[in-house]
mmCIF file of C-alpha atoms in Angstrom:
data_model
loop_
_atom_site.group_PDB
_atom_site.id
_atom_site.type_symbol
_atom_site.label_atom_id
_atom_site.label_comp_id
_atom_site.label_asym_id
_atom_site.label_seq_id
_atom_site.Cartn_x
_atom_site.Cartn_y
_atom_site.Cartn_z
ATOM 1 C CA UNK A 16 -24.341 -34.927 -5.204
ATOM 2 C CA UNK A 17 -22.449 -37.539 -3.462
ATOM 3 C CA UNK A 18 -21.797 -34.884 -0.447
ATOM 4 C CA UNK A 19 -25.134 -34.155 -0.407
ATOM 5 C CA UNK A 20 -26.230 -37.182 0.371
ATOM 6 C CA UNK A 21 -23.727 -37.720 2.936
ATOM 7 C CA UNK A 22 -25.088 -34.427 4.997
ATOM 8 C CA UNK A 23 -28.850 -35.321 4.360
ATOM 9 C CA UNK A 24 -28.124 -38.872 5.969
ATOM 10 C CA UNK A 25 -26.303 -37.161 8.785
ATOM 11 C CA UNK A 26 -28.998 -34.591 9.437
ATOM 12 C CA UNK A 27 -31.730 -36.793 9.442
ATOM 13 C CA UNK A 28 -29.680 -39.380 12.331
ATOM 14 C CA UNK A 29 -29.062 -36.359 14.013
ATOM 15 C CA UNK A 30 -31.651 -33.795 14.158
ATOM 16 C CA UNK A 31 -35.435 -33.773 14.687
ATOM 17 C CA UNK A 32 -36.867 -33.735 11.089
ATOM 18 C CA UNK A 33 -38.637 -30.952 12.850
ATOM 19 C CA UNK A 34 -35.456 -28.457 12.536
ATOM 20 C CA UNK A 35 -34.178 -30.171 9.647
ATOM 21 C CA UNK A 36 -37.775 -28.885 7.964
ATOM 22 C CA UNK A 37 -36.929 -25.595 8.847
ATOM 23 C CA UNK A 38 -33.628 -24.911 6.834
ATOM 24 C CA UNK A 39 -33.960 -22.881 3.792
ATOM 25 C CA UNK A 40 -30.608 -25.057 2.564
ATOM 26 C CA UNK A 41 -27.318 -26.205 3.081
ATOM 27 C CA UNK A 42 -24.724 -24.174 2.210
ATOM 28 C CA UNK A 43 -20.919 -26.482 1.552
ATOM 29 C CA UNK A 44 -17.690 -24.623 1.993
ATOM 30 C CA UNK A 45 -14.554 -25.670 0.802
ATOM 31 C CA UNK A 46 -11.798 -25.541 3.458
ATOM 32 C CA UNK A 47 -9.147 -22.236 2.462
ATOM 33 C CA UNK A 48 -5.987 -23.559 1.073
ATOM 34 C CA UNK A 49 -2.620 -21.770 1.828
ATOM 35 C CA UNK A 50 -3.538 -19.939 -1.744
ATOM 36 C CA UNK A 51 -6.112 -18.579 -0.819
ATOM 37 C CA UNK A 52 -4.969 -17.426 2.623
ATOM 38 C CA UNK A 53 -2.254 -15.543 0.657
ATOM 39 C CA UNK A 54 -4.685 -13.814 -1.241
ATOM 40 C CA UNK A 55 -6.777 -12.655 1.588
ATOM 41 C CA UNK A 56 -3.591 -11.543 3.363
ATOM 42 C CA UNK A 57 -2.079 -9.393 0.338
ATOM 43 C CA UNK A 58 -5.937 -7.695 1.013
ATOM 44 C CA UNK A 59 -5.045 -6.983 4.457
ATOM 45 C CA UNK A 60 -1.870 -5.464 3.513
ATOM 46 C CA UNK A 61 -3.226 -3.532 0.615
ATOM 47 C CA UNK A 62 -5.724 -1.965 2.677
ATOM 48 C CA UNK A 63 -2.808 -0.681 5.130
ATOM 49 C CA UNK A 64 -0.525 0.426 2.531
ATOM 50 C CA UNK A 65 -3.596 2.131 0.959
ATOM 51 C CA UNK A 66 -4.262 3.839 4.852
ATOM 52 C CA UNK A 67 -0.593 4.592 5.670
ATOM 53 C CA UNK A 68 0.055 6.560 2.096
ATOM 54 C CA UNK A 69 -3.236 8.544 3.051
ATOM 55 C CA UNK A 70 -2.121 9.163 6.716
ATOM 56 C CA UNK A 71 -0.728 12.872 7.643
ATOM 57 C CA UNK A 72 2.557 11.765 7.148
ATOM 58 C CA UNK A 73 2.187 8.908 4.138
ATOM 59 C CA UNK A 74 4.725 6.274 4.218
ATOM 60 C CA UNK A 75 4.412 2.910 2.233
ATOM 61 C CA UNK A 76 6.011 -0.462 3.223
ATOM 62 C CA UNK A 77 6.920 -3.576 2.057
ATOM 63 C CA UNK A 78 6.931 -6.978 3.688
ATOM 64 C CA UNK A 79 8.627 -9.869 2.923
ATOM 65 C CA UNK A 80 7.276 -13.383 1.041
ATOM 66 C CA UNK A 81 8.960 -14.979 4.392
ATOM 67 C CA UNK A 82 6.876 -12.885 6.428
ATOM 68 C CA UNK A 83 3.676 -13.613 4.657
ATOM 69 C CA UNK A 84 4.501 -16.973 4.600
ATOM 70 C CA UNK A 85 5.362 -17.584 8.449
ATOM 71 C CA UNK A 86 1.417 -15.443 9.121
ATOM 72 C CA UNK A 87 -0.106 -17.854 6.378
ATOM 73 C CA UNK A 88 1.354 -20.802 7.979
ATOM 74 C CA UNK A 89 0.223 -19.764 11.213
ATOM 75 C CA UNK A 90 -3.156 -19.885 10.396
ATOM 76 C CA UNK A 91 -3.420 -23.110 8.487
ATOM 77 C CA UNK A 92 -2.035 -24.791 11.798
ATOM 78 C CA UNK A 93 -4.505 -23.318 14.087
ATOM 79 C CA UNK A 94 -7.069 -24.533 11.875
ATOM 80 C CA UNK A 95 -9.373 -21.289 11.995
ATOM 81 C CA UNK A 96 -8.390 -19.902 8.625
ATOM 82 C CA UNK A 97 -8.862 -16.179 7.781
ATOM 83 C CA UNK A 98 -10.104 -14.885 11.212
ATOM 84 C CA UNK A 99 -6.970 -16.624 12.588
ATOM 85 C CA UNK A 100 -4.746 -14.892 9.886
ATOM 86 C CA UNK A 101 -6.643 -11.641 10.547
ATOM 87 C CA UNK A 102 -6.013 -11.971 14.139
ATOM 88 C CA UNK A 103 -2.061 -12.604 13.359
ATOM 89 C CA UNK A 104 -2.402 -9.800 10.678
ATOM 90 C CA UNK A 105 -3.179 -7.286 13.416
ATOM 91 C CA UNK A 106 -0.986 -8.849 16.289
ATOM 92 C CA UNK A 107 2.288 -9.265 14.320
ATOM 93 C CA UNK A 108 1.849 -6.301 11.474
ATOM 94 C CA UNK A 109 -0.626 -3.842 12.599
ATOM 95 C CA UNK A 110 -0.690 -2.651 16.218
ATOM 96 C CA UNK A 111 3.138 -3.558 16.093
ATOM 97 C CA UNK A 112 2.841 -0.657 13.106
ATOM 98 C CA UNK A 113 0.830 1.544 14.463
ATOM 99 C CA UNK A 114 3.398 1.904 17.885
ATOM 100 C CA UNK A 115 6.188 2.564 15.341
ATOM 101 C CA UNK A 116 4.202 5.154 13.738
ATOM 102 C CA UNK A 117 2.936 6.994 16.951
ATOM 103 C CA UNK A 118 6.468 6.637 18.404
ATOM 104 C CA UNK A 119 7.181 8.877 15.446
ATOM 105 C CA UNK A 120 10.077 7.273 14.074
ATOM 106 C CA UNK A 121 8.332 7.211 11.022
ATOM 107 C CA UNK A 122 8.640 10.249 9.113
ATOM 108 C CA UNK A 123 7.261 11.604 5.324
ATOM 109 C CA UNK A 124 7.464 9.092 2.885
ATOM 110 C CA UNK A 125 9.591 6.611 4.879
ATOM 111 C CA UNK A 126 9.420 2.733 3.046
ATOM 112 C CA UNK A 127 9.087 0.587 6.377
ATOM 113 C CA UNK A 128 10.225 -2.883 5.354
ATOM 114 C CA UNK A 129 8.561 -5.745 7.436
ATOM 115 C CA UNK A 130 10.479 -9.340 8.167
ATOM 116 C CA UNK A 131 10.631 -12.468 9.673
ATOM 117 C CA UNK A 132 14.063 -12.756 12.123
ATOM 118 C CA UNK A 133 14.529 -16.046 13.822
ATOM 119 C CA UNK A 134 10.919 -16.029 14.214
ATOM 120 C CA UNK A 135 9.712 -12.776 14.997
ATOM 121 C CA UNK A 136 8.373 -10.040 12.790
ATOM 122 C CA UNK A 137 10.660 -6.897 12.526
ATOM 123 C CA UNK A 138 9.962 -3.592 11.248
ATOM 124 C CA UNK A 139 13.138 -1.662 9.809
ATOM 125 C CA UNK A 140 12.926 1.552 7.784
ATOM 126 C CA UNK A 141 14.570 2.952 4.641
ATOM 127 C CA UNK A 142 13.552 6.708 4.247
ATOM 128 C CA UNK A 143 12.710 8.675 1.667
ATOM 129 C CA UNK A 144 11.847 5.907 -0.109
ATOM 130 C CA UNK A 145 8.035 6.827 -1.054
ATOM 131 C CA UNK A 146 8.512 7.796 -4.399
ATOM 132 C CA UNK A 147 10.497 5.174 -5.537
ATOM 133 C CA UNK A 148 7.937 2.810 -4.845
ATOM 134 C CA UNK A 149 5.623 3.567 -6.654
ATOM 135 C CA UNK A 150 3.548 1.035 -8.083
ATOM 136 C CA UNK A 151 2.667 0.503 -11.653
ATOM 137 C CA UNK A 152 -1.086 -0.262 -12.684
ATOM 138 C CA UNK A 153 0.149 -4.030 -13.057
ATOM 139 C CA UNK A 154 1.736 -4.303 -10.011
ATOM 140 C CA UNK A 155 -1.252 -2.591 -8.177
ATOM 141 C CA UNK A 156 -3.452 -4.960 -9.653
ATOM 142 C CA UNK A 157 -1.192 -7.796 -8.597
ATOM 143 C CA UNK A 158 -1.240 -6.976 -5.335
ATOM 144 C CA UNK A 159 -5.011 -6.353 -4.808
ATOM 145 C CA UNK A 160 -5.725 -9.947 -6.738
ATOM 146 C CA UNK A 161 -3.290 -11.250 -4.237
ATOM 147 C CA UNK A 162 -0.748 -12.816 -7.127
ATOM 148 C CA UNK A 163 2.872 -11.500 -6.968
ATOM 149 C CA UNK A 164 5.474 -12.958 -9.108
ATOM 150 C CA UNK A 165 8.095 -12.904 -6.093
ATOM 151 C CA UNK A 166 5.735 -15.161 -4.488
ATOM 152 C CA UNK A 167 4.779 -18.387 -7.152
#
Protein backbone atom coordinates (compact mmCIF):
# COMPACT_ATOMS: atom_id res chain seq x y z
CA UNK A 1 0.00 0.00 0.00
CA UNK A 2 2.83 2.05 1.12
CA UNK A 3 4.52 1.49 -2.54
CA UNK A 4 1.57 2.38 -4.01
CA UNK A 5 1.40 5.47 -2.81
CA UNK A 6 4.89 6.20 -3.48
CA UNK A 7 4.30 5.50 -7.49
CA UNK A 8 0.86 7.39 -7.53
CA UNK A 9 2.74 10.54 -6.01
CA UNK A 10 5.47 10.06 -8.57
CA UNK A 11 3.13 9.68 -11.51
CA UNK A 12 1.07 12.43 -10.81
CA UNK A 13 4.59 15.02 -10.44
CA UNK A 14 5.56 13.48 -13.45
CA UNK A 15 3.06 12.79 -16.02
CA UNK A 16 0.06 14.65 -17.47
CA UNK A 17 -2.94 13.27 -15.46
CA UNK A 18 -3.97 12.95 -19.04
CA UNK A 19 -1.71 9.63 -19.61
CA UNK A 20 -1.80 8.77 -16.12
CA UNK A 21 -5.89 8.43 -16.87
CA UNK A 22 -5.16 6.16 -19.45
CA UNK A 23 -3.40 3.19 -17.60
CA UNK A 24 -5.44 0.19 -17.00
CA UNK A 25 -2.87 -0.30 -13.74
CA UNK A 26 0.37 -0.57 -12.37
CA UNK A 27 1.91 -3.61 -12.41
CA UNK A 28 5.16 -3.89 -9.32
CA UNK A 29 7.92 -6.36 -9.95
CA UNK A 30 10.17 -7.57 -7.54
CA UNK A 31 13.83 -7.37 -8.65
CA UNK A 32 15.19 -11.43 -9.45
CA UNK A 33 17.41 -12.55 -6.71
CA UNK A 34 20.44 -14.85 -7.47
CA UNK A 35 17.66 -17.74 -6.53
CA UNK A 36 15.72 -17.14 -8.82
CA UNK A 37 18.24 -16.59 -11.61
CA UNK A 38 19.37 -20.17 -10.77
CA UNK A 39 16.12 -21.43 -11.34
CA UNK A 40 15.56 -19.85 -14.64
CA UNK A 41 19.03 -21.04 -15.69
CA UNK A 42 18.56 -24.88 -14.66
CA UNK A 43 15.35 -24.12 -17.36
CA UNK A 44 17.72 -23.14 -19.93
CA UNK A 45 19.79 -26.09 -19.41
CA UNK A 46 16.95 -28.50 -19.13
CA UNK A 47 15.60 -27.46 -22.30
CA UNK A 48 19.15 -28.29 -24.01
CA UNK A 49 19.70 -31.46 -22.33
CA UNK A 50 16.06 -32.27 -23.29
CA UNK A 51 17.17 -31.11 -27.28
CA UNK A 52 20.64 -32.75 -27.30
CA UNK A 53 19.18 -36.40 -26.01
CA UNK A 54 16.56 -35.94 -28.94
CA UNK A 55 19.24 -34.86 -31.53
CA UNK A 56 20.41 -37.63 -34.27
CA UNK A 57 23.14 -38.48 -32.25
CA UNK A 58 21.72 -37.89 -28.38
CA UNK A 59 24.28 -37.00 -25.93
CA UNK A 60 23.48 -35.51 -22.40
CA UNK A 61 25.78 -33.19 -20.34
CA UNK A 62 26.40 -31.95 -17.18
CA UNK A 63 27.65 -28.59 -15.99
CA UNK A 64 29.12 -27.62 -13.04
CA UNK A 65 27.49 -25.53 -9.77
CA UNK A 66 30.79 -23.26 -10.49
CA UNK A 67 29.72 -22.79 -13.88
CA UNK A 68 26.19 -21.88 -13.10
CA UNK A 69 27.31 -19.82 -10.56
CA UNK A 70 30.02 -17.64 -12.52
CA UNK A 71 26.68 -17.17 -15.55
CA UNK A 72 24.33 -16.28 -12.49
CA UNK A 73 26.76 -13.88 -11.17
CA UNK A 74 27.24 -12.40 -14.39
CA UNK A 75 23.94 -11.33 -14.72
CA UNK A 76 23.20 -9.92 -11.32
CA UNK A 77 26.24 -7.48 -12.04
CA UNK A 78 25.04 -6.27 -15.30
CA UNK A 79 21.91 -5.51 -13.70
CA UNK A 80 19.56 -6.83 -16.63
CA UNK A 81 18.57 -10.08 -15.00
CA UNK A 82 17.26 -13.05 -17.07
CA UNK A 83 17.71 -11.60 -20.63
CA UNK A 84 21.31 -10.90 -19.50
CA UNK A 85 21.67 -14.57 -18.20
CA UNK A 86 19.94 -15.77 -21.38
CA UNK A 87 22.29 -13.84 -23.42
CA UNK A 88 25.39 -15.47 -21.34
CA UNK A 89 23.42 -18.82 -21.51
CA UNK A 90 23.76 -18.83 -25.29
CA UNK A 91 27.27 -17.05 -25.56
CA UNK A 92 29.17 -19.20 -23.01
CA UNK A 93 27.01 -22.71 -23.20
CA UNK A 94 25.11 -22.84 -26.33
CA UNK A 95 26.68 -21.71 -29.61
CA UNK A 96 30.03 -22.73 -27.82
CA UNK A 97 27.93 -26.34 -27.83
CA UNK A 98 26.58 -26.35 -30.82
CA UNK A 99 30.42 -25.83 -32.65
CA UNK A 100 31.49 -28.87 -30.57
CA UNK A 101 28.65 -30.78 -31.80
CA UNK A 102 28.90 -29.84 -35.59
CA UNK A 103 32.70 -30.27 -35.33
CA UNK A 104 31.57 -33.81 -34.62
CA UNK A 105 33.60 -34.61 -31.78
CA UNK A 106 30.61 -35.49 -30.16
CA UNK A 107 29.54 -38.87 -30.83
CA UNK A 108 26.32 -41.33 -29.56
CA UNK A 109 25.62 -40.92 -26.15
CA UNK A 110 28.76 -38.93 -25.22
CA UNK A 111 28.21 -37.04 -21.40
CA UNK A 112 29.84 -33.53 -22.31
CA UNK A 113 30.77 -32.04 -18.95
CA UNK A 114 30.74 -28.13 -18.91
CA UNK A 115 33.22 -25.93 -16.43
CA UNK A 116 34.50 -22.91 -15.30
CA UNK A 117 38.69 -22.81 -15.79
CA UNK A 118 40.36 -19.69 -14.59
CA UNK A 119 37.44 -17.97 -15.90
CA UNK A 120 36.36 -19.40 -18.98
CA UNK A 121 33.76 -22.02 -19.70
CA UNK A 122 35.19 -25.41 -20.99
CA UNK A 123 33.53 -28.21 -22.56
CA UNK A 124 35.31 -31.73 -21.97
CA UNK A 125 33.72 -35.08 -22.83
CA UNK A 126 33.41 -38.50 -21.16
CA UNK A 127 31.84 -41.01 -23.72
CA UNK A 128 29.60 -43.49 -23.54
CA UNK A 129 28.34 -42.08 -20.71
CA UNK A 130 24.47 -41.66 -21.77
CA UNK A 131 23.12 -44.39 -20.02
CA UNK A 132 24.61 -43.94 -16.91
CA UNK A 133 23.05 -40.77 -16.51
CA UNK A 134 20.07 -41.33 -16.45
CA UNK A 135 17.91 -39.40 -14.36
CA UNK A 136 15.47 -40.58 -11.83
CA UNK A 137 11.83 -39.01 -11.68
CA UNK A 138 13.20 -37.00 -8.53
CA UNK A 139 16.10 -35.81 -9.96
CA UNK A 140 14.21 -34.80 -13.22
CA UNK A 141 11.90 -32.96 -11.24
CA UNK A 142 14.73 -31.27 -9.40
CA UNK A 143 16.18 -30.07 -12.19
CA UNK A 144 13.11 -28.65 -14.04
CA UNK A 145 12.02 -26.79 -10.51
CA UNK A 146 15.52 -25.51 -10.64
CA UNK A 147 16.49 -27.02 -6.89
CA UNK A 148 19.52 -29.41 -6.85
CA UNK A 149 20.90 -30.61 -3.67
CA UNK A 150 24.63 -30.11 -5.01
CA UNK A 151 23.68 -26.60 -5.25
CA UNK A 152 21.97 -25.31 -1.53
Amino acid sequence: EEINKIVRRSLNTTLPRELINRFDAIVYFRTLQAEDLRQILNRFIFDLIRRARKASHPFTMNITPRAKNDMVTRSLVSGFGARELKRIFEADIATPLAKYVASEEIEKDDLVLVDLEDGQIIFAKEPKQLNKVELTPKQRRALFDGVRRSER
